[in-house]
Amino acid sequence: SSSSAASDVYKRQVFEDVSNKVGGVVFAKVNIDENPEAPTKYGVRGIPTLLMFKNGEVAAMKVGNTSKGDFEDWIKENS
């Protein structure tokens, strides 16, 4: 649907804006259709899910849609 496509574009834009703004953080996106083992491996129960890794381990998880400001705050709080 067009609202779903618009939502995806918005999420991508927020992700790109924040990744360009925040230093010292590597951002990656995983397509679970192409990597079906990933949700089980990391305990993902909803989409979208954000995972923050430190030293190769999951250090924080955020499930559900989030605003740009909340996304930035979550990164600052957990990095």
PDB file of N, CA and C in Angstrom:
ATOM      1  N   SER A   1       0.835  -1.194   0.000  1.00  0.00           N
ATOM      2  CA  SER A   1       0.000   0.000   0.000  1.00  0.00           C
ATOM      3  C   SER A   1       0.873   1.249   0.000  1.00  0.00           C
ATOM      4  N   SER A   2       0.297   2.360  -0.416  1.00  0.00           N
ATOM      5  CA  SER A   2       1.076   3.594  -0.503  1.00  0.00           C
ATOM      6  C   SER A   2       1.435   4.135   0.868  1.00  0.00           C
ATOM      7  N   SER A   3       0.584   3.945   1.893  1.00  0.00           N
ATOM      8  CA  SER A   3       0.933   4.427   3.232  1.00  0.00           C
ATOM      9  C   SER A   3       2.072   3.605   3.814  1.00  0.00           C
ATOM     10  N   SER A   4       2.115   2.308   3.509  1.00  0.00           N
ATOM     11  CA  SER A   4       3.216   1.459   3.951  1.00  0.00           C
ATOM     12  C   SER A   4       4.515   1.889   3.277  1.00  0.00           C
ATOM     13  N   ALA A   5       4.451   2.177   2.001  1.00  0.00           N
ATOM     14  CA  ALA A   5       5.637   2.636   1.267  1.00  0.00           C
ATOM     15  C   ALA A   5       6.113   3.971   1.820  1.00  0.00           C
ATOM     16  N   ALA A   6       5.190   4.878   2.125  1.00  0.00           N
ATOM     17  CA  ALA A   6       5.561   6.183   2.688  1.00  0.00           C
ATOM     18  C   ALA A   6       6.204   6.006   4.059  1.00  0.00           C
ATOM     19  N   SER A   7       5.675   5.076   4.850  1.00  0.00           N
ATOM     20  CA  SER A   7       6.238   4.791   6.167  1.00  0.00           C
ATOM     21  C   SER A   7       7.659   4.253   6.038  1.00  0.00           C
ATOM     22  N   ASP A   8       7.878   3.361   5.078  1.00  0.00           N
ATOM     23  CA  ASP A   8       9.218   2.809   4.851  1.00  0.00           C
ATOM     24  C   ASP A   8      10.201   3.898   4.447  1.00  0.00           C
ATOM     25  N   VAL A   9       9.776   4.807   3.588  1.00  0.00           N
ATOM     26  CA  VAL A   9      10.638   5.915   3.164  1.00  0.00           C
ATOM     27  C   VAL A   9      10.984   6.788   4.369  1.00  0.00           C
ATOM     28  N   TYR A  10       9.986   7.083   5.206  1.00  0.00           N
ATOM     29  CA  TYR A  10      10.224   7.900   6.402  1.00  0.00           C
ATOM     30  C   TYR A  10      11.228   7.218   7.332  1.00  0.00           C
ATOM     31  N   LYS A  11      11.040   5.915   7.586  1.00  0.00           N
ATOM     32  CA  LYS A  11      11.952   5.182   8.470  1.00  0.00           C
ATOM     33  C   LYS A  11      13.372   5.203   7.917  1.00  0.00           C
ATOM     34  N   ARG A  12      13.489   4.994   6.608  1.00  0.00           N
ATOM     35  CA  ARG A  12      14.809   5.011   5.971  1.00  0.00           C
ATOM     36  C   ARG A  12      15.458   6.377   6.119  1.00  0.00           C
ATOM     37  N   GLN A  13      14.665   7.441   5.945  1.00  0.00           N
ATOM     38  CA  GLN A  13      15.192   8.801   6.049  1.00  0.00           C
ATOM     39  C   GLN A  13      15.657   9.104   7.475  1.00  0.00           C
ATOM     40  N   VAL A  14      14.866   8.705   8.466  1.00  0.00           N
ATOM     41  CA  VAL A  14      15.250   8.904   9.868  1.00  0.00           C
ATOM     42  C   VAL A  14      16.547   8.162  10.137  1.00  0.00           C
ATOM     43  N   PHE A  15      16.632   6.919   9.711  1.00  0.00           N
ATOM     44  CA  PHE A  15      17.820   6.090   9.904  1.00  0.00           C
ATOM     45  C   PHE A  15      19.042   6.769   9.279  1.00  0.00           C
ATOM     46  N   GLU A  16      18.901   7.233   8.034  1.00  0.00           N
ATOM     47  CA  GLU A  16      20.016   7.884   7.342  1.00  0.00           C
ATOM     48  C   GLU A  16      20.395   9.209   8.009  1.00  0.00           C
ATOM     49  N   ASP A  17      19.400  10.024   8.383  1.00  0.00           N
ATOM     50  CA  ASP A  17      19.674  11.308   9.032  1.00  0.00           C
ATOM     51  C   ASP A  17      20.439  11.115  10.330  1.00  0.00           C
ATOM     52  N   VAL A  18      19.970  10.193  11.147  1.00  0.00           N
ATOM     53  CA  VAL A  18      20.609   9.960  12.444  1.00  0.00           C
ATOM     54  C   VAL A  18      21.992   9.352  12.254  1.00  0.00           C
ATOM     55  N   SER A  19      22.143   8.427  11.310  1.00  0.00           N
ATOM     56  CA  SER A  19      23.460   7.814  11.102  1.00  0.00           C
ATOM     57  C   SER A  19      24.481   8.836  10.612  1.00  0.00           C
ATOM     58  N   ASN A  20      24.039   9.837   9.872  1.00  0.00           N
ATOM     59  CA  ASN A  20      24.951  10.891   9.417  1.00  0.00           C
ATOM     60  C   ASN A  20      25.300  11.855  10.543  1.00  0.00           C
ATOM     61  N   LYS A  21      24.462  11.940  11.545  1.00  0.00           N
ATOM     62  CA  LYS A  21      24.618  12.897  12.639  1.00  0.00           C
ATOM     63  C   LYS A  21      25.435  12.343  13.805  1.00  0.00           C
ATOM     64  N   VAL A  22      25.333  11.055  14.052  1.00  0.00           N
ATOM     65  CA  VAL A  22      25.944  10.428  15.218  1.00  0.00           C
ATOM     66  C   VAL A  22      27.282   9.818  14.821  1.00  0.00           C
ATOM     67  N   GLY A  23      28.335  10.201  15.515  1.00  0.00           N
ATOM     68  CA  GLY A  23      29.654   9.657  15.226  1.00  0.00           C
ATOM     69  C   GLY A  23      29.964   8.443  16.083  1.00  0.00           C
ATOM     70  N   GLY A  24      30.859   7.608  15.626  1.00  0.00           N
ATOM     71  CA  GLY A  24      31.311   6.460  16.398  1.00  0.00           C
ATOM     72  C   GLY A  24      30.326   5.307  16.457  1.00  0.00           C
ATOM     73  N   VAL A  25      29.300   5.343  15.613  1.00  0.00           N
ATOM     74  CA  VAL A  25      28.300   4.290  15.591  1.00  0.00           C
ATOM     75  C   VAL A  25      28.184   3.769  14.167  1.00  0.00           C
ATOM     76  N   VAL A  26      28.155   2.449  14.014  1.00  0.00           N
ATOM     77  CA  VAL A  26      27.964   1.829  12.706  1.00  0.00           C
ATOM     78  C   VAL A  26      26.515   1.382  12.628  1.00  0.00           C
ATOM     79  N   PHE A  27      25.822   1.780  11.565  1.00  0.00           N
ATOM     80  CA  PHE A  27      24.430   1.406  11.367  1.00  0.00           C
ATOM     81  C   PHE A  27      24.344   0.350  10.281  1.00  0.00           C
ATOM     82  N   ALA A  28      23.476  -0.637  10.494  1.00  0.00           N
ATOM     83  CA  ALA A  28      23.256  -1.679   9.492  1.00  0.00           C
ATOM     84  C   ALA A  28      21.790  -2.069   9.515  1.00  0.00           C
ATOM     85  N   LYS A  29      21.284  -2.483   8.375  1.00  0.00           N
ATOM     86  CA  LYS A  29      19.907  -2.933   8.263  1.00  0.00           C
ATOM     87  C   LYS A  29      19.933  -4.383   7.798  1.00  0.00           C
ATOM     88  N   VAL A  30      19.099  -5.208   8.425  1.00  0.00           N
ATOM     89  CA  VAL A  30      19.023  -6.615   8.065  1.00  0.00           C
ATOM     90  C   VAL A  30      17.630  -6.900   7.536  1.00  0.00           C
ATOM     91  N   ASN A  31      17.556  -7.478   6.344  1.00  0.00           N
ATOM     92  CA  ASN A  31      16.292  -7.887   5.763  1.00  0.00           C
ATOM     93  C   ASN A  31      15.996  -9.295   6.276  1.00  0.00           C
ATOM     94  N   ILE A  32      14.952  -9.426   7.106  1.00  0.00           N
ATOM     95  CA  ILE A  32      14.687 -10.736   7.709  1.00  0.00           C
ATOM     96  C   ILE A  32      14.154 -11.760   6.712  1.00  0.00           C
ATOM     97  N   ASP A  33      13.635 -11.297   5.566  1.00  0.00           N
ATOM     98  CA  ASP A  33      13.230 -12.250   4.533  1.00  0.00           C
ATOM     99  C   ASP A  33      14.457 -12.917   3.927  1.00  0.00           C
ATOM    100  N   GLU A  34      15.547 -12.170   3.830  1.00  0.00           N
ATOM    101  CA  GLU A  34      16.791 -12.704   3.273  1.00  0.00           C
ATOM    102  C   GLU A  34      17.662 -13.369   4.340  1.00  0.00           C
ATOM    103  N   ASN A  35      17.391 -13.068   5.612  1.00  0.00           N
ATOM    104  CA  ASN A  35      18.165 -13.608   6.730  1.00  0.00           C
ATOM    105  C   ASN A  35      17.199 -14.129   7.798  1.00  0.00           C
ATOM    106  N   PRO A  36      16.452 -15.204   7.484  1.00  0.00           N
ATOM    107  CA  PRO A  36      15.395 -15.661   8.388  1.00  0.00           C
ATOM    108  C   PRO A  36      15.878 -16.154   9.746  1.00  0.00           C
ATOM    109  N   GLU A  37      17.163 -16.448   9.890  1.00  0.00           N
ATOM    110  CA  GLU A  37      17.684 -16.902  11.177  1.00  0.00           C
ATOM    111  C   GLU A  37      17.925 -15.747  12.152  1.00  0.00           C
ATOM    112  N   ALA A  38      18.026 -14.538  11.660  1.00  0.00           N
ATOM    113  CA  ALA A  38      18.361 -13.385  12.494  1.00  0.00           C
ATOM    114  C   ALA A  38      17.349 -13.115  13.611  1.00  0.00           C
ATOM    115  N   PRO A  39      16.032 -13.115  13.347  1.00  0.00           N
ATOM    116  CA  PRO A  39      15.092 -12.834  14.441  1.00  0.00           C
ATOM    117  C   PRO A  39      15.221 -13.820  15.605  1.00  0.00           C
ATOM    118  N   THR A  40      15.353 -15.095  15.303  1.00  0.00           N
ATOM    119  CA  THR A  40      15.493 -16.093  16.358  1.00  0.00           C
ATOM    120  C   THR A  40      16.801 -15.908  17.111  1.00  0.00           C
ATOM    121  N   LYS A  41      17.861 -15.684  16.376  1.00  0.00           N
ATOM    122  CA  LYS A  41      19.184 -15.524  16.996  1.00  0.00           C
ATOM    123  C   LYS A  41      19.201 -14.371  17.988  1.00  0.00           C
ATOM    124  N   TYR A  42      18.502 -13.267  17.673  1.00  0.00           N
ATOM    125  CA  TYR A  42      18.557 -12.071  18.509  1.00  0.00           C
ATOM    126  C   TYR A  42      17.286 -11.813  19.304  1.00  0.00           C
ATOM    127  N   GLY A  43      16.343 -12.744  19.297  1.00  0.00           N
ATOM    128  CA  GLY A  43      15.143 -12.596  20.100  1.00  0.00           C
ATOM    129  C   GLY A  43      14.180 -11.535  19.599  1.00  0.00           C
ATOM    130  N   VAL A  44      14.187 -11.284  18.310  1.00  0.00           N
ATOM    131  CA  VAL A  44      13.304 -10.277  17.726  1.00  0.00           C
ATOM    132  C   VAL A  44      11.892 -10.843  17.663  1.00  0.00           C
ATOM    133  N   ARG A  45      10.935 -10.075  18.231  1.00  0.00           N
ATOM    134  CA  ARG A  45       9.546 -10.521  18.255  1.00  0.00           C
ATOM    135  C   ARG A  45       8.615  -9.565  17.527  1.00  0.00           C
ATOM    136  N   GLY A  46       9.129  -8.412  17.101  1.00  0.00           N
ATOM    137  CA  GLY A  46       8.321  -7.433  16.390  1.00  0.00           C
ATOM    138  C   GLY A  46       9.181  -6.660  15.411  1.00  0.00           C
ATOM    139  N   ILE A  47       8.522  -6.087  14.422  1.00  0.00           N
ATOM    140  CA  ILE A  47       9.225  -5.316  13.404  1.00  0.00           C
ATOM    141  C   ILE A  47       8.608  -3.924  13.374  1.00  0.00           C
ATOM    142  N   PRO A  48       9.386  -2.881  13.381  1.00  0.00           N
ATOM    143  CA  PRO A  48      10.854  -2.887  13.367  1.00  0.00           C
ATOM    144  C   PRO A  48      11.429  -3.101  14.766  1.00  0.00           C
ATOM    145  N   THR A  49      12.618  -3.638  14.813  1.00  0.00           N
ATOM    146  CA  THR A  49      13.381  -3.789  16.044  1.00  0.00           C
ATOM    147  C   THR A  49      14.765  -3.211  15.814  1.00  0.00           C
ATOM    148  N   LEU A  50      15.196  -2.382  16.749  1.00  0.00           N
ATOM    149  CA  LEU A  50      16.550  -1.828  16.705  1.00  0.00           C
ATOM    150  C   LEU A  50      17.391  -2.545  17.748  1.00  0.00           C
ATOM    151  N   LEU A  51      18.560  -2.989  17.349  1.00  0.00           N
ATOM    152  CA  LEU A  51      19.494  -3.630  18.266  1.00  0.00           C
ATOM    153  C   LEU A  51      20.771  -2.813  18.308  1.00  0.00           C
ATOM    154  N   MET A  52      21.297  -2.610  19.497  1.00  0.00           N
ATOM    155  CA  MET A  52      22.597  -1.949  19.634  1.00  0.00           C
ATOM    156  C   MET A  52      23.569  -2.990  20.173  1.00  0.00           C
ATOM    157  N   PHE A  53      24.679  -3.131  19.491  1.00  0.00           N
ATOM    158  CA  PHE A  53      25.711  -4.083  19.888  1.00  0.00           C
ATOM    159  C   PHE A  53      26.898  -3.355  20.486  1.00  0.00           C
ATOM    160  N   LYS A  54      27.473  -3.946  21.522  1.00  0.00           N
ATOM    161  CA  LYS A  54      28.740  -3.489  22.085  1.00  0.00           C
ATOM    162  C   LYS A  54      29.604  -4.726  22.260  1.00  0.00           C
ATOM    163  N   ASN A  55      30.805  -4.674  21.742  1.00  0.00           N
ATOM    164  CA  ASN A  55      31.738  -5.798  21.831  1.00  0.00           C
ATOM    165  C   ASN A  55      31.114  -7.102  21.326  1.00  0.00           C
ATOM    166  N   GLY A  56      30.321  -7.002  20.254  1.00  0.00           N
ATOM    167  CA  GLY A  56      29.736  -8.177  19.636  1.00  0.00           C
ATOM    168  C   GLY A  56      28.499  -8.731  20.321  1.00  0.00           C
ATOM    169  N   GLU A  57      28.047  -8.105  21.400  1.00  0.00           N
ATOM    170  CA  GLU A  57      26.876  -8.568  22.138  1.00  0.00           C
ATOM    171  C   GLU A  57      25.765  -7.524  22.066  1.00  0.00           C
ATOM    172  N   VAL A  58      24.502  -7.987  22.103  1.00  0.00           N
ATOM    173  CA  VAL A  58      23.372  -7.061  22.117  1.00  0.00           C
ATOM    174  C   VAL A  58      23.388  -6.321  23.457  1.00  0.00           C
ATOM    175  N   ALA A  59      23.491  -4.997  23.387  1.00  0.00           N
ATOM    176  CA  ALA A  59      23.530  -4.167  24.587  1.00  0.00           C
ATOM    177  C   ALA A  59      22.199  -3.474  24.849  1.00  0.00           C
ATOM    178  N   ALA A  60      21.394  -3.283  23.806  1.00  0.00           N
ATOM    179  CA  ALA A  60      20.091  -2.629  23.959  1.00  0.00           C
ATOM    180  C   ALA A  60      19.190  -3.029  22.803  1.00  0.00           C
ATOM    181  N   MET A  61      17.884  -3.030  23.086  1.00  0.00           N
ATOM    182  CA  MET A  61      16.887  -3.371  22.068  1.00  0.00           C
ATOM    183  C   MET A  61      15.720  -2.393  22.181  1.00  0.00           C
ATOM    184  N   LYS A  62      15.228  -1.950  21.033  1.00  0.00           N
ATOM    185  CA  LYS A  62      14.060  -1.071  20.982  1.00  0.00           C
ATOM    186  C   LYS A  62      13.127  -1.633  19.925  1.00  0.00           C
ATOM    187  N   VAL A  63      11.883  -1.913  20.318  1.00  0.00           N
ATOM    188  CA  VAL A  63      10.905  -2.520  19.419  1.00  0.00           C
ATOM    189  C   VAL A  63       9.831  -1.501  19.073  1.00  0.00           C
ATOM    190  N   GLY A  64       9.478  -1.452  17.808  1.00  0.00           N
ATOM    191  CA  GLY A  64       8.393  -0.590  17.355  1.00  0.00           C
ATOM    192  C   GLY A  64       8.899   0.672  16.689  1.00  0.00           C
ATOM    193  N   ASN A  65       7.959   1.383  16.081  1.00  0.00           N
ATOM    194  CA  ASN A  65       8.300   2.635  15.419  1.00  0.00           C
ATOM    195  C   ASN A  65       8.716   3.673  16.453  1.00  0.00           C
ATOM    196  N   THR A  66       9.571   4.570  16.046  1.00  0.00           N
ATOM    197  CA  THR A  66      10.058   5.603  16.955  1.00  0.00           C
ATOM    198  C   THR A  66      10.263   6.892  16.179  1.00  0.00           C
ATOM    199  N   SER A  67      10.172   7.988  16.877  1.00  0.00           N
ATOM    200  CA  SER A  67      10.430   9.276  16.230  1.00  0.00           C
ATOM    201  C   SER A  67      11.938   9.472  16.089  1.00  0.00           C
ATOM    202  N   LYS A  68      12.311  10.412  15.266  1.00  0.00           N
ATOM    203  CA  LYS A  68      13.731  10.720  15.068  1.00  0.00           C
ATOM    204  C   LYS A  68      14.375  11.123  16.399  1.00  0.00           C
ATOM    205  N   GLY A  69      13.702  11.973  17.160  1.00  0.00           N
ATOM    206  CA  GLY A  69      14.233  12.417  18.454  1.00  0.00           C
ATOM    207  C   GLY A  69      14.397  11.277  19.438  1.00  0.00           C
ATOM    208  N   ASP A  70      13.392  10.390  19.511  1.00  0.00           N
ATOM    209  CA  ASP A  70      13.492   9.236  20.412  1.00  0.00           C
ATOM    210  C   ASP A  70      14.599   8.287  19.980  1.00  0.00           C
ATOM    211  N   PHE A  71      14.782   8.124  18.672  1.00  0.00           N
ATOM    212  CA  PHE A  71      15.848   7.278  18.143  1.00  0.00           C
ATOM    213  C   PHE A  71      17.206   7.845  18.548  1.00  0.00           C
ATOM    214  N   GLU A  72      17.385   9.153  18.374  1.00  0.00           N
ATOM    215  CA  GLU A  72      18.641   9.794  18.767  1.00  0.00           C
ATOM    216  C   GLU A  72      18.881   9.654  20.264  1.00  0.00           C
ATOM    217  N   ASP A  73      17.838   9.876  21.071  1.00  0.00           N
ATOM    218  CA  ASP A  73      17.970   9.749  22.532  1.00  0.00           C
ATOM    219  C   ASP A  73      18.347   8.329  22.923  1.00  0.00           C
ATOM    220  N   TRP A  74      17.716   7.331  22.289  1.00  0.00           N
ATOM    221  CA  TRP A  74      18.013   5.932  22.586  1.00  0.00           C
ATOM    222  C   TRP A  74      19.478   5.611  22.303  1.00  0.00           C
ATOM    223  N   ILE A  75      19.982   6.129  21.192  1.00  0.00           N
ATOM    224  CA  ILE A  75      21.391   5.900  20.858  1.00  0.00           C
ATOM    225  C   ILE A  75      22.291   6.538  21.906  1.00  0.00           C
ATOM    226  N   LYS A  76      22.014   7.781  22.264  1.00  0.00           N
ATOM    227  CA  LYS A  76      22.837   8.478  23.268  1.00  0.00           C
ATOM    228  C   LYS A  76      22.804   7.764  24.620  1.00  0.00           C
ATOM    229  N   GLU A  77      21.627   7.309  25.024  1.00  0.00           N
ATOM    230  CA  GLU A  77      21.481   6.636  26.317  1.00  0.00           C
ATOM    231  C   GLU A  77      22.218   5.307  26.365  1.00  0.00           C
ATOM    232  N   ASN A  78      22.364   4.647  25.237  1.00  0.00           N
ATOM    233  CA  ASN A  78      22.896   3.292  25.217  1.00  0.00           C
ATOM    234  C   ASN A  78      24.285   3.160  24.606  1.00  0.00           C
ATOM    235  N   SER A  79      24.856   4.252  24.123  1.00  0.00           N
ATOM    236  CA  SER A  79      26.180   4.123  23.503  1.00  0.00           C
ATOM    237  C   SER A  79      27.272   4.612  24.428  1.00  0.00           C
TER     238      SER A  79
END
